[in-house]
Short mmCIF file of C-alpha atoms in Angstrom, two decimals:
data_model
loop_
_atom_site.label_atom_id
_atom_site.label_comp_id
_atom_site.label_asym_id
_atom_site.label_seq_id
_atom_site.Cartn_x
_atom_site.Cartn_y
_atom_site.Cartn_z
CA MET M 1 0.08 0.02 0.21
CA LYS M 2 1.21 2.98 -1.39
CA SER M 3 1.39 6.41 1.09
CA GLU M 4 -0.55 9.21 -1.57
CA TYR M 5 -3.36 7.93 -4.02
CA THR M 6 -5.22 10.15 -6.51
CA LEU M 7 -8.80 9.19 -6.89
CA ALA M 8 -8.87 7.61 -10.10
CA GLN M 9 -5.22 5.59 -8.23
CA ALA M 10 -7.24 4.40 -5.45
CA TRP M 11 -9.88 3.18 -7.56
CA ALA M 12 -7.44 0.99 -9.54
CA ALA M 13 -5.82 -0.15 -6.24
CA LEU M 14 -9.25 -1.46 -5.01
CA GLN M 15 -9.24 -3.66 -7.55
CA GLU M 16 -5.49 -5.08 -6.52
CA PRO M 17 -4.83 -7.28 -3.17
CA VAL M 18 -3.88 -5.62 -0.10
CA THR M 19 -0.15 -6.15 1.20
CA LEU M 20 1.93 -4.80 4.24
CA THR M 21 4.54 -3.05 2.66
CA GLU M 22 7.47 -3.02 5.13
CA GLU M 23 8.20 0.61 5.49
CA VAL M 24 4.30 0.63 6.67
CA ARG M 25 4.77 -2.04 9.12
CA GLU M 26 7.35 -0.10 10.26
CA ARG M 27 5.52 3.90 10.47
CA MET M 28 3.15 1.64 12.73
CA GLU M 29 5.23 -0.43 15.06
CA ALA M 30 7.25 2.90 15.59
CA SER M 31 3.56 4.79 16.27
CA VAL M 32 3.08 2.02 18.91
CA ALA M 33 5.90 1.90 20.68
CA PHE M 34 5.87 5.68 20.61
CA LEU M 35 2.24 5.80 22.06
CA GLN M 36 3.47 2.75 25.23
CA THR M 37 6.57 5.79 25.78
CA TYR M 38 4.35 8.27 26.02
CA LEU M 39 1.85 6.92 28.42
CA SER M 40 4.49 5.66 30.79
CA LYS M 41 5.48 9.40 30.88
CA ALA M 42 1.91 11.14 31.10
CA GLU M 43 1.39 12.93 34.25
CA GLN M 44 -2.25 13.24 32.38
CA PRO M 45 -5.03 11.18 30.64
CA VAL M 46 -4.99 10.66 27.46
CA TYR M 47 -8.66 11.22 25.80
CA GLY M 48 -9.79 7.58 24.36
CA VAL M 49 -6.22 5.54 25.63
CA ASN M 50 -7.20 5.90 29.63
CA THR M 51 -10.27 7.48 29.50
CA GLY M 52 -14.02 7.46 29.19
CA PHE M 53 -16.14 8.61 25.59
CA GLY M 54 -17.44 11.91 23.84
CA SER M 55 -18.98 12.92 26.92
CA LEU M 56 -17.54 10.69 29.62
CA GLN M 57 -13.92 11.29 28.91
CA ASN M 58 -13.62 12.53 32.44
CA VAL M 59 -14.05 8.86 33.43
CA VAL M 60 -10.30 7.72 34.46
CA ILE M 61 -9.57 4.07 33.81
CA SER M 62 -7.44 1.91 35.20
CA ASP M 63 -4.42 0.23 33.74
CA LYS M 64 -6.24 -3.35 34.11
CA ASP M 65 -9.50 -2.34 32.57
CA LEU M 66 -7.51 -0.68 29.23
CA SER M 67 -8.42 -3.60 26.72
CA ALA M 68 -12.04 -3.83 28.11
CA LEU M 69 -12.41 -0.39 27.44
CA GLN M 70 -11.49 -0.73 23.91
CA GLU M 71 -13.37 -3.74 23.40
CA ASN M 72 -16.53 -2.65 25.21
CA LEU M 73 -16.04 0.59 22.48
CA LEU M 74 -16.70 -1.58 19.81
CA ILE M 75 -19.89 -3.50 21.17
CA THR M 76 -21.92 -0.77 21.83
CA HIS M 77 -20.73 1.48 19.45
CA ALA M 78 -21.80 -1.31 16.75
CA ALA M 79 -25.52 0.68 17.09
CA GLY M 80 -26.00 0.95 12.98
CA ALA M 81 -29.92 0.19 10.85
CA GLY M 82 -31.69 -0.05 7.88
CA GLU M 83 -30.80 -1.72 5.53
CA GLU M 84 -26.68 -3.35 4.61
CA LEU M 85 -24.49 -1.58 2.95
CA PRO M 86 -23.82 -3.28 -0.60
CA SER M 87 -19.99 -5.00 -0.79
CA GLU M 88 -18.45 -2.55 -2.77
CA LEU M 89 -19.20 0.10 -0.63
CA VAL M 90 -17.75 -2.38 2.50
CA LYS M 91 -14.58 -3.31 0.30
CA ILE M 92 -13.88 0.19 0.36
CA MET M 93 -14.36 1.44 3.66
CA LEU M 94 -11.41 -1.30 4.68
CA TRP M 95 -9.42 -0.32 1.72
CA LEU M 96 -9.39 3.46 3.59
CA LYS M 97 -9.19 2.00 7.00
CA MET M 98 -6.20 0.36 5.81
CA LEU M 99 -4.50 3.47 4.46
CA ASN M 100 -5.71 6.03 7.11
CA MET M 101 -3.70 3.44 9.43
CA SER M 102 -0.63 2.86 7.52
CA LYS M 103 0.22 6.62 8.10
CA GLY M 104 1.48 5.53 11.29
CA TYR M 105 -0.15 8.33 13.64
CA SER M 106 -3.10 6.31 14.80
CA ALA M 107 -0.78 3.60 16.91
CA VAL M 108 -2.37 0.69 15.66
CA ARG M 109 -0.64 -2.51 15.78
CA PRO M 110 0.38 -4.01 12.29
CA ILE M 111 -1.79 -7.26 13.12
CA ILE M 112 -4.74 -5.25 13.04
CA PHE M 113 -3.47 -4.28 9.09
CA GLU M 114 -3.05 -7.88 8.59
CA ARG M 115 -6.57 -8.89 9.99
CA LEU M 116 -8.22 -6.34 8.10
CA ALA M 117 -6.24 -7.28 4.55
CA ALA M 118 -7.45 -11.14 4.83
CA MET M 119 -10.56 -9.88 4.98
CA TYR M 120 -10.10 -7.55 2.04
CA ASN M 121 -7.96 -10.13 0.08
CA ASP M 122 -10.19 -13.33 0.68
CA ASN M 123 -13.62 -10.98 -0.26
CA CYS M 124 -14.66 -11.87 3.20
CA LEU M 125 -16.68 -9.18 3.98
CA PRO M 126 -18.09 -7.38 7.27
CA ILE M 127 -22.03 -6.82 7.45
CA VAL M 128 -22.47 -3.12 7.88
CA LEU M 129 -25.65 -0.84 8.12
CA GLU M 130 -26.24 2.11 6.10
CA GLN M 131 -27.62 4.30 9.03
CA GLY M 132 -25.94 5.38 12.37
CA SER M 133 -22.98 7.67 11.70
CA LEU M 134 -23.77 11.23 12.22
CA GLY M 135 -20.33 12.30 9.91
CA ALA M 136 -18.69 14.70 12.84
CA SER M 137 -17.49 11.80 15.77
CA GLY M 138 -16.15 9.38 12.75
CA ASP M 139 -18.60 7.81 12.02
CA LEU M 140 -18.37 5.71 14.86
CA ALA M 141 -22.20 3.15 14.31
CA PRO M 142 -20.97 1.69 10.29
CA LEU M 143 -17.04 1.97 11.53
CA SER M 144 -17.40 -0.63 14.88
CA GLN M 145 -19.19 -2.97 12.62
CA LEU M 146 -16.98 -3.08 10.29
CA VAL M 147 -14.40 -4.31 12.93
CA LEU M 148 -15.84 -6.65 15.57
CA PRO M 149 -15.22 -9.61 13.14
CA LEU M 150 -11.30 -8.61 14.82
CA ILE M 151 -12.54 -9.50 18.09
CA GLY M 152 -15.28 -12.80 17.15
CA LYS M 153 -18.31 -10.53 16.84
CA GLY M 154 -20.79 -9.55 13.93
CA TRP M 155 -21.10 -10.73 11.27
CA LEU M 156 -19.60 -11.63 7.89
CA ASN M 157 -20.64 -12.52 4.14
CA HIS M 158 -18.39 -15.13 2.78
CA PRO M 159 -18.02 -15.83 -0.58
CA HIS M 160 -19.34 -19.25 -0.43
CA LEU M 161 -20.43 -20.44 2.50
CA GLY M 162 -22.99 -16.89 2.78
CA ARG M 163 -23.90 -14.75 5.72
CA ILE M 164 -20.88 -16.23 8.98
CA HIS M 165 -20.51 -14.98 12.65
CA GLY M 166 -17.89 -13.34 13.43
CA ASP M 167 -16.35 -16.11 15.50
CA GLU M 168 -16.42 -18.98 12.19
CA TRP M 169 -14.60 -16.40 10.23
CA LEU M 170 -11.77 -16.43 13.23
CA SER M 171 -12.14 -19.94 13.23
CA LYS M 172 -12.43 -20.57 9.55
CA SER M 173 -8.86 -18.79 9.18
CA GLY M 174 -7.12 -20.10 12.13
CA PHE M 175 -7.03 -16.00 13.87
CA ASP M 176 -7.34 -15.54 17.36
CA ALA M 177 -10.11 -13.10 18.38
CA LEU M 178 -7.33 -10.01 18.98
CA LEU M 179 -6.73 -8.69 22.59
CA LEU M 180 -6.85 -4.62 21.82
CA GLY M 181 -4.28 -2.31 23.20
CA PRO M 182 -4.64 1.72 24.23
CA LYS M 183 -5.62 3.46 21.77
CA GLU M 184 -6.62 0.72 19.11
CA ALA M 185 -10.61 0.43 18.98
CA LEU M 186 -10.36 4.38 18.83
CA ALA M 187 -8.53 4.33 16.00
CA LEU M 188 -10.58 1.73 14.71
CA ILE M 189 -13.84 3.71 14.30
CA ASN M 190 -12.49 7.72 14.34
CA GLY M 191 -12.38 8.54 10.85
CA THR M 192 -14.17 9.28 7.83
CA GLN M 193 -13.70 5.87 5.88
CA PHE M 194 -17.47 5.70 5.54
CA MET M 195 -18.13 8.74 3.82
CA LEU M 196 -15.43 9.20 2.27
CA SER M 197 -15.94 4.94 1.01
CA HIS M 198 -18.86 7.03 -0.93
CA ALA M 199 -17.33 9.61 -2.10
CA VAL M 200 -14.43 7.11 -4.08
CA TYR M 201 -17.52 5.05 -4.98
CA ALA M 202 -19.28 8.49 -6.60
CA TYR M 203 -16.24 9.57 -8.27
CA HIS M 204 -16.27 6.06 -10.11
CA LYS M 205 -19.63 6.31 -11.03
CA ILE M 206 -19.97 10.09 -12.27
CA SER M 207 -16.28 9.53 -14.34
CA HIS M 208 -18.30 6.72 -16.54
CA ILE M 209 -21.87 9.64 -16.65
CA LEU M 210 -19.11 12.37 -17.57
CA GLN M 211 -17.56 10.04 -20.69
CA TRP M 212 -20.67 9.61 -21.78
CA LEU M 213 -22.89 13.02 -21.23
CA PRO M 214 -21.38 14.99 -24.28
CA TRP M 215 -21.87 11.58 -26.92
CA ILE M 216 -25.76 11.59 -25.57
CA SER M 217 -26.54 14.92 -25.84
CA THR M 218 -24.59 16.00 -29.31
CA LEU M 219 -26.87 12.49 -30.44
CA SER M 220 -29.87 14.56 -29.05
CA LEU M 221 -28.77 17.52 -30.72
CA ASP M 222 -28.59 16.32 -34.46
CA ALA M 223 -31.41 14.41 -33.56
CA PHE M 224 -32.68 17.91 -33.04
CA ASP M 225 -31.86 19.46 -35.89
CA CYS M 226 -30.49 21.64 -34.00
CA ARG M 227 -27.49 24.42 -34.32
CA ILE M 228 -24.11 24.29 -33.90
CA GLU M 229 -23.37 27.78 -33.92
CA PRO M 230 -23.90 28.18 -30.55
CA PHE M 231 -20.73 25.39 -29.56
CA LEU M 232 -18.58 27.78 -31.63
CA SER M 233 -15.47 28.91 -29.51
CA PRO M 234 -16.02 32.46 -28.88
CA ILE M 235 -18.69 32.74 -27.30
CA HIS M 236 -17.43 30.62 -24.97
CA ARG M 237 -13.84 32.39 -24.97
CA VAL M 238 -15.23 35.91 -23.58
CA ARG M 239 -17.00 34.13 -20.95
CA ASN M 240 -14.14 32.39 -19.36
CA GLN M 241 -14.94 29.27 -17.59
CA GLN M 242 -13.44 27.01 -18.05
CA GLY M 243 -15.75 23.91 -17.91
CA GLN M 244 -18.22 25.35 -20.20
CA MET M 245 -15.44 25.32 -22.90
CA ARG M 246 -14.80 22.32 -22.16
CA ALA M 247 -18.08 20.96 -22.60
CA ALA M 248 -18.69 23.28 -26.06
CA GLU M 249 -15.72 22.01 -27.50
CA GLU M 250 -16.66 18.30 -26.57
CA ILE M 251 -19.85 18.78 -28.58
CA ARG M 252 -18.30 20.85 -31.49
CA VAL M 253 -15.96 18.26 -32.26
CA ILE M 254 -17.90 14.96 -32.69
CA LEU M 255 -20.87 17.89 -34.40
CA GLU M 256 -17.98 18.68 -36.34
CA GLN M 257 -18.64 15.18 -38.55
CA SER M 258 -22.00 15.22 -38.87
CA LYS M 259 -23.38 15.15 -42.66
CA HIS M 260 -26.84 16.30 -40.61
CA ASN M 261 -25.62 19.18 -38.57
CA LYS M 262 -24.18 21.24 -41.85
CA ASN M 263 -27.69 21.25 -43.30
CA SER M 264 -29.62 25.04 -43.54
CA LYS M 265 -32.09 25.11 -39.99
CA LYS M 266 -35.15 26.97 -40.23
CA GLN M 267 -35.09 27.98 -36.17
CA VAL M 268 -33.03 30.76 -35.32
CA GLN M 269 -32.55 29.55 -31.62
CA ASP M 270 -32.84 26.46 -30.03
CA GLN M 271 -34.39 25.42 -26.85
CA TYR M 272 -31.75 26.36 -23.38
CA SER M 273 -31.45 22.47 -22.66
CA PHE M 274 -30.00 22.38 -25.96
CA ARG M 275 -28.29 25.89 -26.61
CA CYS M 276 -27.17 26.18 -23.26
CA ILE M 277 -25.57 22.84 -22.85
CA PRO M 278 -21.94 24.65 -22.34
CA GLN M 279 -23.00 27.00 -19.67
CA VAL M 280 -24.64 23.83 -17.65
CA HIS M 281 -22.71 20.71 -18.20
CA GLY M 282 -19.66 24.06 -17.73
CA ALA M 283 -20.54 24.26 -14.61
CA SER M 284 -21.50 20.81 -12.91
CA TYR M 285 -17.93 19.78 -14.44
CA ASP M 286 -16.31 23.08 -12.61
CA SER M 287 -18.07 21.51 -9.00
CA LEU M 288 -17.45 18.23 -9.41
CA GLU M 289 -13.66 18.74 -9.70
CA HIS M 290 -13.66 20.84 -6.45
CA CYS M 291 -15.39 18.20 -5.60
CA PHE M 292 -12.99 15.63 -7.02
CA GLU M 293 -10.45 17.72 -5.42
CA ILE M 294 -11.60 17.78 -1.55
CA TRP M 295 -12.11 14.20 -1.76
CA GLU M 296 -8.45 13.40 -3.12
CA ARG M 297 -7.12 15.59 -0.27
CA GLU M 298 -9.79 13.45 2.61
CA LEU M 299 -8.38 10.01 1.20
CA ASN M 300 -5.05 10.95 1.98
CA ALA M 301 -5.84 12.46 5.15
CA VAL M 302 -5.60 11.42 8.57
CA THR M 303 -8.76 11.32 10.68
CA ASP M 304 -8.78 8.92 13.69
CA ASN M 305 -8.78 10.67 16.93
CA PRO M 306 -7.01 11.01 19.38
CA ASN M 307 -3.66 11.63 16.33
CA VAL M 308 0.99 10.49 17.78
CA PHE M 309 2.87 12.88 16.34
CA GLU M 310 6.51 10.83 17.58
CA GLU M 311 8.60 14.05 16.28
CA GLU M 312 7.19 16.24 18.52
CA GLY M 313 6.64 14.22 20.85
CA LEU M 314 2.91 14.92 21.13
CA VAL M 315 0.12 12.77 21.35
CA ILE M 316 -2.88 15.61 20.75
CA SER M 317 -6.97 15.10 20.22
CA GLY M 318 -8.63 17.01 17.74
CA GLY M 319 -11.16 17.28 15.92
CA ASN M 320 -10.69 15.70 12.51
CA PHE M 321 -12.79 12.78 12.37
CA HIS M 322 -15.90 16.11 11.83
CA GLY M 323 -16.84 14.97 8.16
CA GLN M 324 -17.38 18.94 7.34
CA PRO M 325 -15.07 19.06 4.29
CA LEU M 326 -16.99 16.01 2.75
CA ALA M 327 -20.58 17.03 3.78
CA LEU M 328 -20.47 19.84 2.11
CA THR M 329 -19.08 19.00 -1.14
CA LEU M 330 -21.06 15.96 -0.82
CA ASP M 331 -24.72 17.83 -1.09
CA TYR M 332 -22.43 19.70 -3.55
CA ALA M 333 -21.71 16.37 -6.12
CA ALA M 334 -25.41 15.67 -5.87
CA MET M 335 -26.50 18.86 -6.95
CA ALA M 336 -24.15 19.31 -9.69
CA ILE M 337 -24.96 16.16 -10.74
CA ALA M 338 -28.65 16.34 -11.09
CA GLU M 339 -28.69 19.20 -12.63
CA LEU M 340 -27.09 17.17 -16.24
CA GLY M 341 -30.22 14.79 -15.47
CA SER M 342 -32.55 18.01 -15.01
CA ILE M 343 -31.02 19.11 -18.43
CA SER M 344 -31.22 15.05 -20.24
CA GLU M 345 -34.83 15.30 -19.13
CA ARG M 346 -35.58 18.12 -20.89
CA ARG M 347 -34.14 17.36 -23.95
CA THR M 348 -35.84 14.01 -23.56
CA TYR M 349 -38.96 15.84 -23.62
CA LEU M 350 -38.59 18.28 -26.27
CA LEU M 351 -37.27 14.91 -28.74
CA VAL M 352 -41.19 13.12 -28.30
CA SER M 353 -42.90 16.67 -28.76
CA GLY M 354 -43.17 16.12 -32.55
CA GLN M 355 -41.41 18.94 -33.17
CA ARG M 356 -38.98 18.78 -35.68
CA GLY M 357 -39.84 16.08 -38.49
CA LEU M 358 -40.37 13.86 -35.36
CA PRO M 359 -43.13 11.45 -34.84
CA PRO M 360 -45.11 12.66 -31.18
CA TYR M 361 -43.48 9.89 -28.70
CA LEU M 362 -41.29 8.67 -31.48
CA ALA M 363 -44.24 6.32 -32.20
CA GLU M 364 -44.28 4.54 -35.26
CA ASP M 365 -48.52 4.98 -35.56
CA ALA M 366 -49.35 7.56 -33.04
CA GLY M 367 -52.99 6.62 -30.97
CA ILE M 368 -52.21 3.34 -31.77
CA ASP M 369 -48.68 3.02 -30.44
CA SER M 370 -48.11 5.67 -27.55
CA GLY M 371 -43.77 5.53 -27.76
CA TYR M 372 -42.15 7.01 -25.78
CA MET M 373 -44.39 8.85 -23.58
CA ILE M 374 -44.47 7.16 -20.93
CA ALA M 375 -39.89 6.95 -20.50
CA GLN M 376 -40.50 10.57 -20.81
CA TYR M 377 -42.34 10.08 -17.51
CA THR M 378 -39.87 8.27 -15.49
CA ALA M 379 -37.38 10.46 -16.26
CA ALA M 380 -39.81 13.05 -15.67
CA ALA M 381 -40.61 11.50 -12.00
CA LEU M 382 -36.36 10.69 -11.22
CA ALA M 383 -35.74 14.34 -12.06
CA SER M 384 -37.78 16.15 -9.77
CA GLN M 385 -36.94 13.25 -7.03
CA ASN M 386 -33.51 14.18 -7.43
CA LYS M 387 -35.12 18.10 -6.40
CA GLN M 388 -35.85 16.14 -3.56
CA LEU M 389 -33.08 14.61 -2.25
CA CYS M 390 -30.39 17.58 -3.34
CA THR M 391 -31.43 19.60 -0.15
CA PRO M 392 -28.72 20.03 1.50
CA ALA M 393 -28.21 17.23 4.43
CA SER M 394 -25.10 19.15 5.35
CA VAL M 395 -26.91 22.32 6.92
CA ASP M 396 -28.06 19.93 9.80
CA SER M 397 -27.02 19.21 12.96
CA ILE M 398 -28.14 18.08 15.85
CA MET M 399 -26.56 18.08 19.88
CA SER M 400 -25.87 14.01 21.02
CA SER M 401 -23.04 13.17 23.62
CA ASN M 402 -24.80 15.02 25.89
CA GLY M 403 -23.51 18.06 24.51
CA GLN M 404 -20.18 17.28 24.26
CA GLU M 405 -20.39 16.08 19.99
CA ASP M 406 -22.70 19.55 19.61
CA HIS M 407 -22.32 20.71 16.28
CA VAL M 408 -22.33 17.39 13.53
CA SER M 409 -21.82 17.19 9.96
CA MET M 410 -24.48 14.97 8.75
CA GLY M 411 -22.11 14.22 6.05
CA ALA M 412 -23.60 10.06 6.21
CA ASN M 413 -26.81 10.98 5.18
CA ALA M 414 -25.78 13.25 2.55
CA ALA M 415 -22.65 10.28 1.20
CA THR M 416 -26.02 7.78 1.17
CA LYS M 417 -28.33 10.44 -0.91
CA LEU M 418 -25.43 11.65 -3.58
CA LEU M 419 -25.26 7.55 -4.77
CA ARG M 420 -29.09 7.61 -5.09
CA VAL M 421 -28.95 11.23 -7.30
CA ILE M 422 -26.19 9.34 -9.18
CA LYS M 423 -28.35 6.59 -9.99
CA ASN M 424 -31.47 8.55 -10.72
CA VAL M 425 -29.23 10.57 -13.16
CA GLU M 426 -27.80 7.31 -15.42
CA GLN M 427 -31.47 6.60 -15.15
CA ILE M 428 -32.70 9.79 -16.99
CA LEU M 429 -29.40 9.59 -19.24
CA ALA M 430 -30.27 6.14 -20.25
CA ILE M 431 -33.56 7.12 -21.30
CA GLU M 432 -31.92 10.45 -23.01
CA TRP M 433 -30.02 8.17 -25.29
CA MET M 434 -32.68 5.85 -26.19
CA CYS M 435 -34.87 8.66 -27.05
CA ALA M 436 -32.48 9.90 -29.54
CA ALA M 437 -31.08 6.80 -30.54
CA ARG M 438 -34.58 6.24 -31.52
CA ALA M 439 -34.80 9.86 -33.07
CA ALA M 440 -32.16 9.34 -34.61
CA GLN M 441 -33.89 5.62 -36.61
CA ILE M 442 -36.76 7.31 -37.57
CA LYS M 443 -35.05 10.27 -39.42
CA GLY M 444 -31.92 7.81 -41.18
CA LEU M 445 -29.79 10.24 -39.31
CA GLU M 446 -26.19 10.78 -40.98
CA THR M 447 -24.11 11.63 -38.33
CA ALA M 448 -20.76 11.99 -37.16
CA PRO M 449 -19.85 8.30 -37.69
CA ALA M 450 -18.05 8.32 -34.66
CA LEU M 451 -21.52 8.59 -32.93
CA MET M 452 -23.02 6.29 -35.80
CA ALA M 453 -20.89 3.42 -34.58
CA LYS M 454 -21.74 3.81 -31.49
CA LEU M 455 -25.23 4.43 -31.93
CA LYS M 456 -24.68 0.56 -34.71
CA GLU M 457 -22.80 -1.43 -31.74
CA PHE M 458 -26.12 -0.10 -29.19
CA GLU M 459 -28.79 -1.25 -31.41
CA SER M 460 -27.59 -4.20 -32.16
CA LYS M 461 -27.98 -4.60 -27.67
CA VAL M 462 -30.44 -3.48 -27.35
CA PRO M 463 -33.07 -3.28 -29.88
CA LEU M 464 -35.62 -1.11 -29.90
CA GLN M 465 -38.90 -2.59 -30.42
CA HIS M 466 -40.89 -1.11 -28.34
CA THR M 467 -44.02 -2.46 -29.07
CA THR M 468 -43.28 -5.63 -28.12
CA VAL M 469 -40.39 -4.98 -25.22
CA PRO M 470 -41.79 -4.13 -22.39
CA MET M 471 -40.16 -0.05 -21.68
CA GLN M 472 -38.75 -0.73 -18.70
CA GLU M 473 -36.87 -3.64 -19.85
CA LEU M 474 -34.88 -1.37 -22.69
CA ILE M 475 -34.71 1.55 -20.50
CA SER M 476 -32.76 -1.49 -18.02
CA GLY M 477 -30.91 -2.43 -21.36
CA SER M 478 -29.93 0.92 -22.09
CA ARG M 479 -28.30 1.61 -19.22
CA TYR M 480 -26.78 -0.87 -18.86
CA TRP M 481 -25.36 -0.34 -21.90
CA LEU M 482 -24.00 2.89 -21.48
CA PHE M 483 -22.76 2.45 -17.28
CA ASN M 484 -22.36 -1.35 -16.55
CA ALA M 485 -24.90 -1.00 -14.15
CA ASP M 486 -27.96 -2.82 -13.58
#
């Protein structure tokens, strides 16, 4: 495991086994040794090491009870509720937790890294429930569930045996339950790995959306017989918004190869959902770049508490577990992605509106055949739900731990909402692509060769036989073809 990753590098690394390098082992051992020396000389209790937690910070714990303190912490804090977290996200959480402790500021023994790596590499993943984190004192509840198997508690999804208990996993792996040392449980459950796992997964899904967005919107543009002038570079150069210039160039490069787009147009202007693609898509591009930058910093950050600093001779209890940087950007990303779905749905609405040489609802025999009428309804329903989901979680807070934790980020709620918005936008874009492909069929469109090649491949996998195949199957097929998502 390296010490620094980009988001793209992290996603690639997530596809490979994890190993504990000698460099990481030495860092972790030095951190543990420093904390032991520090405790032997400390005149005051150290929070979470020999004290209680949260509002119980002033309860001093005797040396003989330190291991019990850490074990009790895991058991009592594993208080999640709701649906099981998808296995992809649990695996990312494990990887992120190992990355955090590998930095050498957490005083966690290498054996804990190795046990987590065993789960990760064997794809035997702890069962973590979706709800319970306030996104501030670390993602306490989900992270506690993540690491319960280390002490023979909790449950895991075994790749061959299904659901097994933590003690069964230990037995089958040839491990004994770990007796946790000072601070180790707190290091395991403090941190932003639940929120950050959603951000890393969202980055991957958003990247696919952004790759396809120019192709989807360009096919709609050409099928709806739109003008190319709004995409020419001078108008975007004088506004000097980077995302806008990029979005215009993407469309322009594809459309320049279209024979159909070179035909004269009857209309002087097109509707905003077409004409303002650079301005709308571009604003989302810029917003998402900002979010990715914050997520990448968090990826390489240390977010548990307290942290040990061997060089300075300090153990500092602070607030790096607070999820505010993630909460704000997870909300922001949801809004940026939702807008891509919002403008896409408007383009679909126009494609089925019976204008510009296209039949109403792209139907073969409108009246007997309702065509793509209800597909547009579905896109509208999803776009509308996204507006509700984009109410920011990060402006909310609620007091906990007897007032000790009096401002929380609600970043976990922002994280789960973001993934719902992304899924909705994939569906909306799949409907736009499907309708644009149908419109291109009807017109016998001679669009750009690269776009024609994609169309032909799509039609070979998802024949648009809407009078014999239920529309839901066409939508599902379109989404799978575009985003490899069910």
